[in-house]
Coordinates of C-alpha atoms in Angstrom, one line a residue:
X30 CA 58.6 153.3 112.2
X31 CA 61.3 151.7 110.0
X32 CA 63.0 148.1 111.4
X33 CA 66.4 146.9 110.4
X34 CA 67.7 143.3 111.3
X35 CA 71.3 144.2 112.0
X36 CA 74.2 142.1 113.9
X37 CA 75.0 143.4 117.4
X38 CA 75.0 142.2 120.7
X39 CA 73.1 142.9 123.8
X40 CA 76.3 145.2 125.0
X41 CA 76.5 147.3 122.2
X42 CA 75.8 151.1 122.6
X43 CA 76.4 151.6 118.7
X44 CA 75.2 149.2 115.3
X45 CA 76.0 149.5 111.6
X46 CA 73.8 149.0 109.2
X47 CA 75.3 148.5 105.7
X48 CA 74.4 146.6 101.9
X49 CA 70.6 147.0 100.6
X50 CA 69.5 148.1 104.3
X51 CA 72.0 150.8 104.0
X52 CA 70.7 152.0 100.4
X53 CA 67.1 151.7 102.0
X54 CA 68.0 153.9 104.7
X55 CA 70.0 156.4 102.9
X56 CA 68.5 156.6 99.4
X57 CA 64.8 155.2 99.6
X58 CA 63.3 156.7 102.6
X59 CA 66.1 159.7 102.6
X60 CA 66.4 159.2 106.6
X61 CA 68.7 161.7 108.4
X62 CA 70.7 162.0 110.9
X63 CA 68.8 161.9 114.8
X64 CA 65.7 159.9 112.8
X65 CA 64.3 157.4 114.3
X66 CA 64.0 153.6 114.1
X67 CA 64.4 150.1 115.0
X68 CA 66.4 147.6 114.6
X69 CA 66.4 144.0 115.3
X70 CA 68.5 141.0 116.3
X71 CA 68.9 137.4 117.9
X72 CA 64.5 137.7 119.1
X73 CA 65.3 141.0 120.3
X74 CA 64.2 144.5 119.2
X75 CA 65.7 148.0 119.9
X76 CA 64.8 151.5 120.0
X77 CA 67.8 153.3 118.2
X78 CA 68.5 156.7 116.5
X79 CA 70.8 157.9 113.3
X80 CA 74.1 159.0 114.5
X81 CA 76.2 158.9 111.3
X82 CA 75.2 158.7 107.8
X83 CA 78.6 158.2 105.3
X84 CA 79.3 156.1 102.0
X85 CA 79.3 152.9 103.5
X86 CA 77.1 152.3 106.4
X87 CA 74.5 153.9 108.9
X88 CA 75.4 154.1 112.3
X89 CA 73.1 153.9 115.4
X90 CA 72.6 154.8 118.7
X91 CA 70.9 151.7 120.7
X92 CA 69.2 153.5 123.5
X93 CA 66.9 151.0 124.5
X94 CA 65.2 147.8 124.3
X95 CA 61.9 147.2 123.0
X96 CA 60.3 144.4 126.2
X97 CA 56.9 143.1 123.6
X98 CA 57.4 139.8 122.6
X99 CA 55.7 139.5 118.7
X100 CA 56.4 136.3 118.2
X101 CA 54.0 133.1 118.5
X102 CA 54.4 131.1 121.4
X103 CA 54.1 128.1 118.9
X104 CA 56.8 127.1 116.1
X105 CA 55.0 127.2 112.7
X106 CA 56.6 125.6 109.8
X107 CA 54.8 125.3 106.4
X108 CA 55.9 123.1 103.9
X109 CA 54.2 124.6 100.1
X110 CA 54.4 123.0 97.1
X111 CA 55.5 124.8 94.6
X112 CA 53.2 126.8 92.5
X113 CA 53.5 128.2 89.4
X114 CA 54.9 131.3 88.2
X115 CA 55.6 133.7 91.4
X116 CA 52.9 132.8 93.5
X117 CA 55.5 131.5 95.8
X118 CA 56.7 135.3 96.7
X119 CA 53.3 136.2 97.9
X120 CA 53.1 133.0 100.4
X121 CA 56.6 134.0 101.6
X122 CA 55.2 137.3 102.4
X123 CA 52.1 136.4 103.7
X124 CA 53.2 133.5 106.2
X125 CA 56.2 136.1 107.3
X126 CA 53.2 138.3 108.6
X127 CA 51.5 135.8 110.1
X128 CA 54.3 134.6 111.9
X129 CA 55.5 131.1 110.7
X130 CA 59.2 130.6 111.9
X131 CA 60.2 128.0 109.0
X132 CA 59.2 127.7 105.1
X133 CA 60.1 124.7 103.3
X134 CA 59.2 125.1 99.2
X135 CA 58.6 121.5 98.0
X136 CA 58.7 119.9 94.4
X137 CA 55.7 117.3 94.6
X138 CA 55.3 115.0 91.6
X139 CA 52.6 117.7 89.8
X140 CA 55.2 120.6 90.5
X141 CA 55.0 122.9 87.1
X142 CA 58.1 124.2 88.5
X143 CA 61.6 122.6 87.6
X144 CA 65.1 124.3 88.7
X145 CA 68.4 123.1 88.5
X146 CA 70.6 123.5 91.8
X147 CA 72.4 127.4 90.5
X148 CA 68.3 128.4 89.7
X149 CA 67.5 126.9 93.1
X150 CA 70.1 128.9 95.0
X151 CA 69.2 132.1 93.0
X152 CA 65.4 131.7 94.0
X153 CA 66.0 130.7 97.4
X154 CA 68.5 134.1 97.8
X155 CA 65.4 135.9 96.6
X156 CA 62.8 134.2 98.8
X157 CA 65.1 135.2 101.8
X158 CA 65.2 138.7 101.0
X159 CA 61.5 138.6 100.5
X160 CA 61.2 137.3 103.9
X161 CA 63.2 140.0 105.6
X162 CA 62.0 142.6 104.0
X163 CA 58.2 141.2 105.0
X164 CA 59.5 140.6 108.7
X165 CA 61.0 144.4 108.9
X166 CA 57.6 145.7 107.7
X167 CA 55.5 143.7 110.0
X168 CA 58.1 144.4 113.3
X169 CA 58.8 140.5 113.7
X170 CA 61.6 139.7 115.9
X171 CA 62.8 137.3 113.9
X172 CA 63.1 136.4 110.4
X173 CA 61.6 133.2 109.2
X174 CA 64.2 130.6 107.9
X175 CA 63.3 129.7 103.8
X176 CA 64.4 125.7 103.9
X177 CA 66.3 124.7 100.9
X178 CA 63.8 123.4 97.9
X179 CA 62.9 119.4 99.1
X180 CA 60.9 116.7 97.2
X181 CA 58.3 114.8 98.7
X182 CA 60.5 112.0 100.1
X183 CA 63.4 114.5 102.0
X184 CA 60.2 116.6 103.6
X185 CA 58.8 113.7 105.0
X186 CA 61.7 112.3 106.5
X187 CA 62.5 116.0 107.6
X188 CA 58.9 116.3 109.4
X189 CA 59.6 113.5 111.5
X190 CA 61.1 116.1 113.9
X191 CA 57.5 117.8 114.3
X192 CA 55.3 117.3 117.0
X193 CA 52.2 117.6 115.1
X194 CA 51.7 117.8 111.5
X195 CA 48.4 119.0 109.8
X196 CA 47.2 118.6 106.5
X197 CA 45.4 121.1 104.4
X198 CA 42.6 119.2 102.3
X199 CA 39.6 120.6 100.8
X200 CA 37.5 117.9 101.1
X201 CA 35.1 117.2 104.1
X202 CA 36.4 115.3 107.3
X203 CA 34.6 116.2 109.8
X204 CA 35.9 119.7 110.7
X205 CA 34.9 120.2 113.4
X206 CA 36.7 117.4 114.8
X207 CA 40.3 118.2 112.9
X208 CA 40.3 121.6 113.2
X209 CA 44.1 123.7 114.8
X210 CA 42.3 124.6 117.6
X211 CA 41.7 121.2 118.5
X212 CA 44.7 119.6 117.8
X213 CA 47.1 122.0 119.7

């Protein structure tokens, strides 16, 4: 079934859904009126039916809320240097499915990539709509916040606010001993 992250409150018999969500809806998956679907907001997800279909927006019926919690129970937040090309897409939508909450990309001193701060904006626009769209296909309650792009020196001053902080290395350190399981 089809999930929409729209703006409502817990109140509201009725939602809109307009933009690309509204041009998903209408011309991509050619949904009609009394179809079926959900939609999401705030951590919360609702069962809700096509009421009204006109040039502008969808309008649904909220008829009930959806109790499963899909979230993790832990905060997850990845920080990724940047690779080349458009690796970086497939992270965003790989990390949405397996549930991160936070994505930070990262120019480290190797980084290929270089942007200027209008390229940056445009990418990071896209990397958000990556992330929604991979968080309405895998039903998450929540769509995971792309960071703005850091360099080395801003994320470590920004991961001082983690509890714990793992590094990936490929080399051997005992891993049995430093393994997530352990440290959590």
């Amino acid at each position: 079934m089809q999930q929409y992250f729209v703006n409502c409150t817990e109140n509201d018999d009725y939602a809109l859904i307009t933009g690309d969500d509204y041009h998903h809806i209408k011309n991509v998956m050619r949904m009609k009126i009394d179809d079926e679907l959900l939609i999401a907001n705030k951590n919360k997800v609702y069962y809700a039916t096509i009421t009204e279909i006109n040039n502008d927006y969808v309008k649904v019926k909220i008829l009930y809320q959806i109790k499963e919690n899909r979230e993790l129970d832990v905060a997850v937040t990845i920080a990724q240097g940047m690779p080349k090309q458009d690796k970086f897409e497939y992270i965003i939508q790989k990390t949405t499915e397996l549930g991160i909450r936070e994505l930070i990309p990262v120019f480290s001193e190797r980084s290929l990539i270089k942007l200027d701060n209008k390229k940056q904006e445009q990418k990071l626009e896209r990397y958000r709509k990556i992330a929604k769209s991979a968080a309405e296909q895998s039903h998450r309650q929540i769509i995971p916040e792309i960071k703005s792009f850091m360099d080395m020196k801003e994320f470590i001053n920004y991961s001082k606010q983690f509890q714990y902080k793992c590094l990936a290395y490929e080399g051997s350190i005992e891993a049995e001993k430093f393994n997530l399981y352990n440290i959590l």
